[in-house]
mmCIF file of C-alpha atoms and ligand atoms in Angstrom:
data_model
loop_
_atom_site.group_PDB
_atom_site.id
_atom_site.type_symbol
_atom_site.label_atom_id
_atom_site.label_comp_id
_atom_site.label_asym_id
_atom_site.label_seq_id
_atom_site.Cartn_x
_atom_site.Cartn_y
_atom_site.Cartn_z
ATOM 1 C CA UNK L 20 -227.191 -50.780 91.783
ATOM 2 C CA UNK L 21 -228.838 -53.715 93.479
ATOM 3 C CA UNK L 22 -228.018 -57.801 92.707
ATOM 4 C CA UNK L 23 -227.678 -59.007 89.317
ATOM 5 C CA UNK L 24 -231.316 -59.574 88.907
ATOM 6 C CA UNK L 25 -232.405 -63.580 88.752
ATOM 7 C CA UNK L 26 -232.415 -63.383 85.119
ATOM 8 C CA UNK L 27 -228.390 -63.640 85.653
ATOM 9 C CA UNK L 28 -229.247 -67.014 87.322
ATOM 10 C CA UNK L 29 -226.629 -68.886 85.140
ATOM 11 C CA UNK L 30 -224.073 -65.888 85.409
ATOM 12 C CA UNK L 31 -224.206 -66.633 89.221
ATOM 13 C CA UNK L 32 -223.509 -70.418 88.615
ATOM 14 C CA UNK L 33 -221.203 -69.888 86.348
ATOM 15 C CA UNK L 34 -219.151 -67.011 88.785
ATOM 16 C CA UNK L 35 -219.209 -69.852 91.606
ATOM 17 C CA UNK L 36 -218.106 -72.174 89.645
ATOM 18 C CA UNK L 37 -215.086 -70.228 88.521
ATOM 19 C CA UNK L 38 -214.430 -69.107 91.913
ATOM 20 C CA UNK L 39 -214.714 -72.867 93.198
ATOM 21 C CA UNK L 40 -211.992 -73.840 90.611
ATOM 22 C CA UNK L 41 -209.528 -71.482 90.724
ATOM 23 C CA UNK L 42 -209.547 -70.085 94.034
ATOM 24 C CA UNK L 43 -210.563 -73.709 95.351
ATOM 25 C CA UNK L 44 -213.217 -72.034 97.664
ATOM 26 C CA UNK L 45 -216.197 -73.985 97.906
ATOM 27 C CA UNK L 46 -219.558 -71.979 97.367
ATOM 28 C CA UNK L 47 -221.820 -74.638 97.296
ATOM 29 C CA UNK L 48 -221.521 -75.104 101.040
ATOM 30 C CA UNK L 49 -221.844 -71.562 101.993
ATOM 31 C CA UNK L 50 -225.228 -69.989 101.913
ATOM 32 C CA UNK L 51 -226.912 -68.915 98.763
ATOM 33 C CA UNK L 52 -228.088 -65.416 100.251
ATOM 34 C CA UNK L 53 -224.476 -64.494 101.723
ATOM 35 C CA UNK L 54 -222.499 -65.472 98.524
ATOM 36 C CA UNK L 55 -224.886 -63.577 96.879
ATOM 37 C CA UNK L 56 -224.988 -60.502 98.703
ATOM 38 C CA UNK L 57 -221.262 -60.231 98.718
ATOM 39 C CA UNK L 58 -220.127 -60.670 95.426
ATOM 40 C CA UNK L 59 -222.589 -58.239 94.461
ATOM 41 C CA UNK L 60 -221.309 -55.938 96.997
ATOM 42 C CA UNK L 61 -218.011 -56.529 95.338
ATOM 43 C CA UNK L 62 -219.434 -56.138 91.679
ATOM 44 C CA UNK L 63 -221.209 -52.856 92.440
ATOM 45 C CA UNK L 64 -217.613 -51.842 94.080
ATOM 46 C CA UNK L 65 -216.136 -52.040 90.472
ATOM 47 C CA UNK L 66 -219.007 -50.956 88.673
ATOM 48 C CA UNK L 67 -219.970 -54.276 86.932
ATOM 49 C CA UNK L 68 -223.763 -54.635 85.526
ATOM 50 C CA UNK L 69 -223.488 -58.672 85.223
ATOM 51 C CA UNK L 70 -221.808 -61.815 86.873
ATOM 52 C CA UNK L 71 -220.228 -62.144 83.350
ATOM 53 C CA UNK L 72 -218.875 -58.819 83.281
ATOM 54 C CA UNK L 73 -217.485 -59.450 86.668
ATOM 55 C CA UNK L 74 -215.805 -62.530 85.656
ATOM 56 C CA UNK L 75 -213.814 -61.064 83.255
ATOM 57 C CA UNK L 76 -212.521 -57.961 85.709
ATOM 58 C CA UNK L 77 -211.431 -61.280 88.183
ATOM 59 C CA UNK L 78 -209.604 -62.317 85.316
ATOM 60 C CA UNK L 79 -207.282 -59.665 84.787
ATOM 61 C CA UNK L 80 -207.102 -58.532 88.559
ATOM 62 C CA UNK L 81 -206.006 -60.763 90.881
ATOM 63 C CA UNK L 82 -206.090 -58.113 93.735
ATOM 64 C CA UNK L 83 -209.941 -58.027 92.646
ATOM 65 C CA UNK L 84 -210.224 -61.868 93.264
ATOM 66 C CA UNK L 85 -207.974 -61.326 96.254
ATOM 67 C CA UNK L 86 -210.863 -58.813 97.573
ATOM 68 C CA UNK L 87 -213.528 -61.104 96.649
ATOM 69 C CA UNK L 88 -212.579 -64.082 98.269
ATOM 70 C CA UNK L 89 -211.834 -61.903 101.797
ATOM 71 C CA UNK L 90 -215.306 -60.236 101.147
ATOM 72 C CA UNK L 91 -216.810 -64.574 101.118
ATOM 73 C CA UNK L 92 -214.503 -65.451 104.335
ATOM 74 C CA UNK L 93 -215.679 -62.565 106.477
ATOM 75 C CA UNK L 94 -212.538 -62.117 108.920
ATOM 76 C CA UNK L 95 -213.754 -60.080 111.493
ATOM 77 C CA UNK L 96 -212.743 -61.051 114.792
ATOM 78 C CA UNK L 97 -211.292 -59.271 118.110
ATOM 79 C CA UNK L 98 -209.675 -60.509 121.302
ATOM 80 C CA UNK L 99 -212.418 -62.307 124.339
ATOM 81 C CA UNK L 100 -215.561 -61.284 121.810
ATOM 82 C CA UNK L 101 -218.476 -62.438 123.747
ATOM 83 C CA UNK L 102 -217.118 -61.481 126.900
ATOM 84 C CA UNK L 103 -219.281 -63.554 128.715
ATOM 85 C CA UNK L 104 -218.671 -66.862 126.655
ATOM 86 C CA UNK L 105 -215.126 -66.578 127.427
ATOM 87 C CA UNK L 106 -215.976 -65.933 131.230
ATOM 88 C CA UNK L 107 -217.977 -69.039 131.042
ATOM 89 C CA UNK L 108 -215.257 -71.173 129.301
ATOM 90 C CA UNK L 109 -212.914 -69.818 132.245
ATOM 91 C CA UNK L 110 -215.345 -71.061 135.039
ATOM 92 C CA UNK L 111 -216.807 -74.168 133.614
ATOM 93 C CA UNK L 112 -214.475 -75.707 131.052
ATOM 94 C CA UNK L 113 -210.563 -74.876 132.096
ATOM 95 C CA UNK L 114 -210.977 -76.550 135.227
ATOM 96 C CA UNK L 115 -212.168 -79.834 133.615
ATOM 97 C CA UNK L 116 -209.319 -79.620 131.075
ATOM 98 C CA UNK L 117 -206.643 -79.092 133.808
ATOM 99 C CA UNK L 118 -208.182 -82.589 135.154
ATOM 100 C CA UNK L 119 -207.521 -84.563 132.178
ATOM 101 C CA UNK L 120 -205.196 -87.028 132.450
ATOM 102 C CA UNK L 121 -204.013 -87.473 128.465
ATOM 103 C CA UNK L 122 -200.406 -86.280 127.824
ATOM 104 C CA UNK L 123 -201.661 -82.946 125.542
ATOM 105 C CA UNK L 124 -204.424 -81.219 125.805
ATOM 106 C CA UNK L 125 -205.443 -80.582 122.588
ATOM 107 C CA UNK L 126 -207.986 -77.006 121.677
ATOM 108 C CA UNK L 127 -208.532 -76.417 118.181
ATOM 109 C CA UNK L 128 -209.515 -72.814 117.367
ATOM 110 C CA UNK L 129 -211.132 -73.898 113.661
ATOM 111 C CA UNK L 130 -212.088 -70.632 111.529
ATOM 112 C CA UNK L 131 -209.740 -68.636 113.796
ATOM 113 C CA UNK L 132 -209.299 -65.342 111.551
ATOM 114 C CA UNK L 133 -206.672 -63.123 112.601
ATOM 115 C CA UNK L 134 -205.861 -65.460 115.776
ATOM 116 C CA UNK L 135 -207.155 -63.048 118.276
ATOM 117 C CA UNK L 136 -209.997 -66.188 119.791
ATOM 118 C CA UNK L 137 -206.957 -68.529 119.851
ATOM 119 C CA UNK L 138 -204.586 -66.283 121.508
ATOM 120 C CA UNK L 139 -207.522 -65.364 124.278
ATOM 121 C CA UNK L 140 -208.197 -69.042 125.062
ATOM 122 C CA UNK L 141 -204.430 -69.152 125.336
ATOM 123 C CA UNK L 142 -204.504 -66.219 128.297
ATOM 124 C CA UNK L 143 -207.329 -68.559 130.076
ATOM 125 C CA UNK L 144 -205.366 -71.132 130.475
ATOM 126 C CA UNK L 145 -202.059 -68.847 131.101
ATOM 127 C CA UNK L 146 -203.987 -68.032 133.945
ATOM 128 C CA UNK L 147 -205.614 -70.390 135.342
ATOM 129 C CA UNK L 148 -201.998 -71.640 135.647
ATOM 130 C CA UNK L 149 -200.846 -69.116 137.206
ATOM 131 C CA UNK L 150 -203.775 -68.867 139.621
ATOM 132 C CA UNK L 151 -202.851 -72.896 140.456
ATOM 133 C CA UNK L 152 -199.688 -72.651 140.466
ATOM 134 C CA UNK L 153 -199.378 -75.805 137.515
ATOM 135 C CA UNK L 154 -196.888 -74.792 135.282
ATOM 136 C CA UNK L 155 -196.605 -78.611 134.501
ATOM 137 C CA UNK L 156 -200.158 -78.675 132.898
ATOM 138 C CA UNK L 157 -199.845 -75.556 130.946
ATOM 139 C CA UNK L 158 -196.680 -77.475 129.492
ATOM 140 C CA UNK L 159 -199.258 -80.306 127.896
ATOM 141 C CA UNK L 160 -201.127 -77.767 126.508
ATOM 142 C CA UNK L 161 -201.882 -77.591 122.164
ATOM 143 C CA UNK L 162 -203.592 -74.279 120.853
ATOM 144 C CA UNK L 163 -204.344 -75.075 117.165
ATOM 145 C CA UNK L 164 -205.777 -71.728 115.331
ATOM 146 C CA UNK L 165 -206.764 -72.165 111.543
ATOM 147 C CA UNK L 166 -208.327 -70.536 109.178
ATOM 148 C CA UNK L 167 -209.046 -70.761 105.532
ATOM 149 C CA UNK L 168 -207.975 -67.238 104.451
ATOM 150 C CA UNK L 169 -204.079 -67.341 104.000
ATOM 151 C CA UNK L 170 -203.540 -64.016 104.908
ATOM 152 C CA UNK L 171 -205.536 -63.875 108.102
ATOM 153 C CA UNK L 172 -203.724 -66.785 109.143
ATOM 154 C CA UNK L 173 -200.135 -65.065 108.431
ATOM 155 C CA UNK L 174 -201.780 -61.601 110.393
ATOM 156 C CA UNK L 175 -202.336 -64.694 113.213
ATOM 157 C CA UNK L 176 -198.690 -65.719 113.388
ATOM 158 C CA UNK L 177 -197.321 -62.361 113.623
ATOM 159 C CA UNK L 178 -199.198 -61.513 116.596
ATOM 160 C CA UNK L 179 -199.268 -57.739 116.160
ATOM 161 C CA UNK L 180 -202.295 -55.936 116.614
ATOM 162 C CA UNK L 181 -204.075 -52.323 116.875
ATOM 163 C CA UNK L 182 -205.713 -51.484 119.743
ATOM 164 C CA UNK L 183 -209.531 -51.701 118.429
ATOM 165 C CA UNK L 184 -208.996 -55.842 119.104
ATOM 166 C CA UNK L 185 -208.804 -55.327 122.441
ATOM 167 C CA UNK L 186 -212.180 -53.281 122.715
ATOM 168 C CA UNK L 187 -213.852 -56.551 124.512
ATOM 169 C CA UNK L 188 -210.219 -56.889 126.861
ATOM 170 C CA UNK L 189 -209.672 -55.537 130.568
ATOM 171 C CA UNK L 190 -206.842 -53.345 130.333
ATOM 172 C CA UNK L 191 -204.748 -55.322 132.661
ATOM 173 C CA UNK L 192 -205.130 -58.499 131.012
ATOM 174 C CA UNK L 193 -204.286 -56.346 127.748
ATOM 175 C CA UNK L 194 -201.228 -54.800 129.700
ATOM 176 C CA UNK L 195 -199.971 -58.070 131.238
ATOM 177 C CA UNK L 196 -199.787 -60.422 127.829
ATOM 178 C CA UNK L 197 -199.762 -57.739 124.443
ATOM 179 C CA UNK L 198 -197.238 -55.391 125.377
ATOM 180 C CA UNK L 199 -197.053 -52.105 122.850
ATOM 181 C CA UNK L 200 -194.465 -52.071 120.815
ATOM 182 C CA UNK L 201 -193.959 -49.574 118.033
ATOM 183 C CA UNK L 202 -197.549 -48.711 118.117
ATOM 184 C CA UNK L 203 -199.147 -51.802 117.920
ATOM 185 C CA UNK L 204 -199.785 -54.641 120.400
ATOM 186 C CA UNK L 205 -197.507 -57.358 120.582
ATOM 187 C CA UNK L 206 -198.484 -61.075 121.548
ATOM 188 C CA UNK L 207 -196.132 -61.612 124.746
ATOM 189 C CA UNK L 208 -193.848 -65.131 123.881
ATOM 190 C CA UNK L 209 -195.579 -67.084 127.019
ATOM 191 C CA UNK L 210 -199.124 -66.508 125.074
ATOM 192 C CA UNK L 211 -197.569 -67.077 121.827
ATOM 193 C CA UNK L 212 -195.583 -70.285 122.206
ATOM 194 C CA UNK L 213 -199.268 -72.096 123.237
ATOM 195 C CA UNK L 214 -199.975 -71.677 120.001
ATOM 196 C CA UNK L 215 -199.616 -72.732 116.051
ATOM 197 C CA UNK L 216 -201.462 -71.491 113.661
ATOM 198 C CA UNK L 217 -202.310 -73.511 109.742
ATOM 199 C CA UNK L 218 -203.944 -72.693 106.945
ATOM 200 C CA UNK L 219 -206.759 -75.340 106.254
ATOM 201 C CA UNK L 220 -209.949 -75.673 104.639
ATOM 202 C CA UNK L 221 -212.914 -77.023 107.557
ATOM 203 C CA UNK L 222 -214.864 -78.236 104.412
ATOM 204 C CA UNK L 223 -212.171 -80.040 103.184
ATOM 205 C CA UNK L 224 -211.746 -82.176 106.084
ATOM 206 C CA UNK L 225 -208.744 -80.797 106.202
ATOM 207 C CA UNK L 226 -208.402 -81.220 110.401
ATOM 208 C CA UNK L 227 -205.595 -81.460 112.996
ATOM 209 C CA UNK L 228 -204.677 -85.046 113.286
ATOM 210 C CA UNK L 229 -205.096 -86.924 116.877
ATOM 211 C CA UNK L 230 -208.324 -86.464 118.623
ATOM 212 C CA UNK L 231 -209.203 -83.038 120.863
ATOM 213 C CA UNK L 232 -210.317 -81.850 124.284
ATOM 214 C CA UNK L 233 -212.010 -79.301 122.713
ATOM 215 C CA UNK L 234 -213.084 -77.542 119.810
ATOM 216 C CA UNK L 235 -213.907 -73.601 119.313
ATOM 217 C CA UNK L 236 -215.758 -72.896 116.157
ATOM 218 C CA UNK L 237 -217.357 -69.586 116.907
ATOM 219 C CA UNK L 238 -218.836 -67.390 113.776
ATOM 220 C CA UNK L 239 -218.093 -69.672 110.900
ATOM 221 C CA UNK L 240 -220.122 -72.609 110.182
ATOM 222 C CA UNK L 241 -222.969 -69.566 110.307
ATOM 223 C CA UNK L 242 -222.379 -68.756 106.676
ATOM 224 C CA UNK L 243 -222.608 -72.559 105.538
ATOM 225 C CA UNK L 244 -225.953 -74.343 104.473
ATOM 226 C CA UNK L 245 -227.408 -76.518 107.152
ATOM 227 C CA UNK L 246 -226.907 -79.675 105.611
ATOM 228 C CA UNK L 247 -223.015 -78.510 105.985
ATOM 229 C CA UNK L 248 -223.522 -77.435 109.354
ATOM 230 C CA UNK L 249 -224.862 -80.744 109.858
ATOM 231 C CA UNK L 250 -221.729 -82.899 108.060
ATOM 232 C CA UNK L 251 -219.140 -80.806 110.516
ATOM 233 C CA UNK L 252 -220.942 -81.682 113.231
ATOM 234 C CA UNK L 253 -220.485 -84.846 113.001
ATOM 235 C CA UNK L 254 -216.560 -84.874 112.220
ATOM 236 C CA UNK L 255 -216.339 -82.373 115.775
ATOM 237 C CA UNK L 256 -217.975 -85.285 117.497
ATOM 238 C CA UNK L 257 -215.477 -88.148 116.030
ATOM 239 C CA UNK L 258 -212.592 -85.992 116.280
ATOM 240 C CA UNK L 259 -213.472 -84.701 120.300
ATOM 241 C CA UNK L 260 -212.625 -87.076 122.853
ATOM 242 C CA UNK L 261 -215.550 -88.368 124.957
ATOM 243 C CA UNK L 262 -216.173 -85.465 127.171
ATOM 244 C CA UNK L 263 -215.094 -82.968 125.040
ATOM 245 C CA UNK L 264 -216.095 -79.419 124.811
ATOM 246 C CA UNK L 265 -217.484 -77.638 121.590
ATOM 247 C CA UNK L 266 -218.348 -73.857 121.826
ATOM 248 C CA UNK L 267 -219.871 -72.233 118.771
ATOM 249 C CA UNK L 268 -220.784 -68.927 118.308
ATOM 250 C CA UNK L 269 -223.430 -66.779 120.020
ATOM 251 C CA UNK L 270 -226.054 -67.306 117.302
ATOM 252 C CA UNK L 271 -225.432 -70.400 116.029
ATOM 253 C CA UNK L 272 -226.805 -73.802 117.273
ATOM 254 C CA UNK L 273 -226.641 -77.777 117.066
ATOM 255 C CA UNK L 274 -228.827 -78.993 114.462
ATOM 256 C CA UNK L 275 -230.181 -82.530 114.025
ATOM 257 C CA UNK L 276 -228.983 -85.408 114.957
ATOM 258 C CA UNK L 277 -225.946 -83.687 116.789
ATOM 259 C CA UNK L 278 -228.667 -82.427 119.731
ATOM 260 C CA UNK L 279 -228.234 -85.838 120.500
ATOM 261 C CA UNK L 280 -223.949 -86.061 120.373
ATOM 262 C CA UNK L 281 -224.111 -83.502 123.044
ATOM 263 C CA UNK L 282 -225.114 -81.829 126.173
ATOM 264 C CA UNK L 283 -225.744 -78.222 126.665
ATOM 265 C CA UNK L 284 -222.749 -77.190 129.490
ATOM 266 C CA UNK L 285 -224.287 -73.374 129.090
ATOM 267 C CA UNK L 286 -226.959 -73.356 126.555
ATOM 268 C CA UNK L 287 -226.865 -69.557 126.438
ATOM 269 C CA UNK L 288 -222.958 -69.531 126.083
ATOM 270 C CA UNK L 289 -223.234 -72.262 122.919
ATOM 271 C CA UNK L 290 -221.131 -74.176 125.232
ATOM 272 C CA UNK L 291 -221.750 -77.660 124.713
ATOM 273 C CA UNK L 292 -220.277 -81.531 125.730
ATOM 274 C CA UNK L 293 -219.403 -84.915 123.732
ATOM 275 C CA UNK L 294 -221.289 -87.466 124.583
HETATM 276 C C1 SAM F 29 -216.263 -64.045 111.359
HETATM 277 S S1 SAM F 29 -214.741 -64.933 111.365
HETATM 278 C C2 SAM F 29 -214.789 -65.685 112.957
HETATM 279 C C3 SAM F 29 -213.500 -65.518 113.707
HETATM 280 C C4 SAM F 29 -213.535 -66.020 115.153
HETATM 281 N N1 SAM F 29 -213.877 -67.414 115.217
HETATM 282 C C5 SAM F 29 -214.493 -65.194 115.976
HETATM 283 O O1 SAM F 29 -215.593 -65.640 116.299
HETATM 284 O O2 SAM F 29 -214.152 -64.051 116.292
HETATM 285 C C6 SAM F 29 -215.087 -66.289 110.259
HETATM 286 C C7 SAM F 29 -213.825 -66.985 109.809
HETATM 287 O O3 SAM F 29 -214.189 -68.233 109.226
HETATM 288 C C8 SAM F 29 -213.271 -68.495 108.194
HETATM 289 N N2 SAM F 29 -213.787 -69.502 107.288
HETATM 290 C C9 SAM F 29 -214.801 -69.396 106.376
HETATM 291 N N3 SAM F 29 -214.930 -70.535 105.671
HETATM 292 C C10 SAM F 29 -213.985 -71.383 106.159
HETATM 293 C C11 SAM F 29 -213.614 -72.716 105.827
HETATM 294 N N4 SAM F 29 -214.235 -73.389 104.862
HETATM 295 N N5 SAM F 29 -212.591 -73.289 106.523
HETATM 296 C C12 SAM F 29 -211.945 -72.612 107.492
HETATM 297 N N6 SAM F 29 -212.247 -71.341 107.849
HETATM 298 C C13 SAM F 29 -213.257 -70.737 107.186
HETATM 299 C C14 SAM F 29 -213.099 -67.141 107.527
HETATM 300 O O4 SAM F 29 -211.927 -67.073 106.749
HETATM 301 C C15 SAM F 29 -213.092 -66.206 108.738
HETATM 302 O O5 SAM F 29 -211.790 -65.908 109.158
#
């Protein structure tokens, strides 16, 4: 079965606007194509021939909306992904965060699925640390993670993973900080404790209060329209400190005005600075 043809215009509308109410997940921002090819991924799934049809399955199936709503978030994520991005953060930003002279350094890991890009900017700094011997700086350090999707963000805290996260890992950065424990991979307590992870909505403006060193936002703001794209770029510019570092995702870009709010650190990394 393909999409509910365009005929089923106001069925869409009508779907989105149930999903925006009770599940509080804003569609409008996202784009049209990806909300559309997912929920109809998710209606051919359970056999539905119409958004109405659909609606009414939602309504008595809760782990139906459940699915739909993980099928709109998209939580994919693994451990260093981009390789190379997080080699470039390790050469060209750390250093200039371990010079800052604020009390916390604050990172903000914002759409951080399952925690994994959060916990690996955590082992940069770990060590970097180590490799400095500046315990005292790793001791002002914040790692924020947060995510939309509840349940990513409780997989985050626990810290336990399968060994497919680590396909982008060296194995002896994998055996020094996630020691196996009963089959899975277990976030070692120095790696953990540098970070907290909250649930919280970027279109919300629901951010971490106090202003940031730096924020990751790598593989989200993808599926939002570009005049959203546009809006959050401007709150990561108020809410970074001057000289702060943004990093987005390998095919995502600035857009706008915001070419002008930073400068390119590695333009091929997405690795970019407040001005
Ligand atoms: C593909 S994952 C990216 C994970 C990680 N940043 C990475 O690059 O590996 C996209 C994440 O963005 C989250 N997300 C989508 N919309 C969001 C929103 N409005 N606020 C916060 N997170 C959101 C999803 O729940 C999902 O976990």
């Amino acid at each position: 079965m393909q999409a509910a043809p365009p005929a089923d215009e106001q069925g869409f509308l009508a779907l989105c606007r149930k999903i925006e109410r009770e599940r509080k997940f804003r569609c409008w921002n996202y784009k049209d194509t990806c909300l559309r090819r997912r929920i109809s991924v998710r209606m051919r799934a359970r056999g539905a021939t119409s958004y109405a049809q659909y609606a009414g399955i939602l309504d008595t199936d809760e782990k139906e909306y459940d699915r739909l709503v993980d099928a709109l978030t998209i939580n994919v994520s693994k451990f260093f992904r981009n390789p190379e991005t997080f080699a470039c953060i390790a050469a060209k930003v750390v250093p200039d965060l371990w010079a800052v002279a604020s009390p916390l350094i604050r990172i903000w890991s914002a759409g951080c699925a399952t925690g994994e890009e959060a916990y690996s900017l955590a082992v940069l700094c770990r060590e970097y640390a180590s490799a400095n011997g500046d315990q005292a700086t790793l001791d002002r350090l914040r790692i924020i993670g947060s995510d939309i999707d509840r349940e990513s963000v409780a997989v985050a805290s626990r810290g336990r993973y399968a060994a497919a996260a680590f396909s982008d890992t060296s194995p002896a950065v994998r055996e020094k900080y996630f020691p196996l424990e009963n089959g899975l991979y277990s976030v070692s307590p120095e790696i953990r404790n540098l970070v907290t992870f909250e649930r919280r909505d970027l279109l919300d403006g629901d951010e971490p209060s106090g202003r940031l060193q730096m924020i990751v936002c790598r593989n989200v703001i993808i599926y939002f329209t570009r005049e959203t794209q546009e809006r959050l770029f401007d709150r990561f510019h108020d809410l970074l400190l001057p000289g702060g570092f943004l990093v987005l995702g390998k095919v995502e870009t600035l857009l706008g005005k915001s070419r002008d709010m930073f400068a390119p650190v590695s333009s091929r990394e997405r690795i970019f600075r407040r001005l």
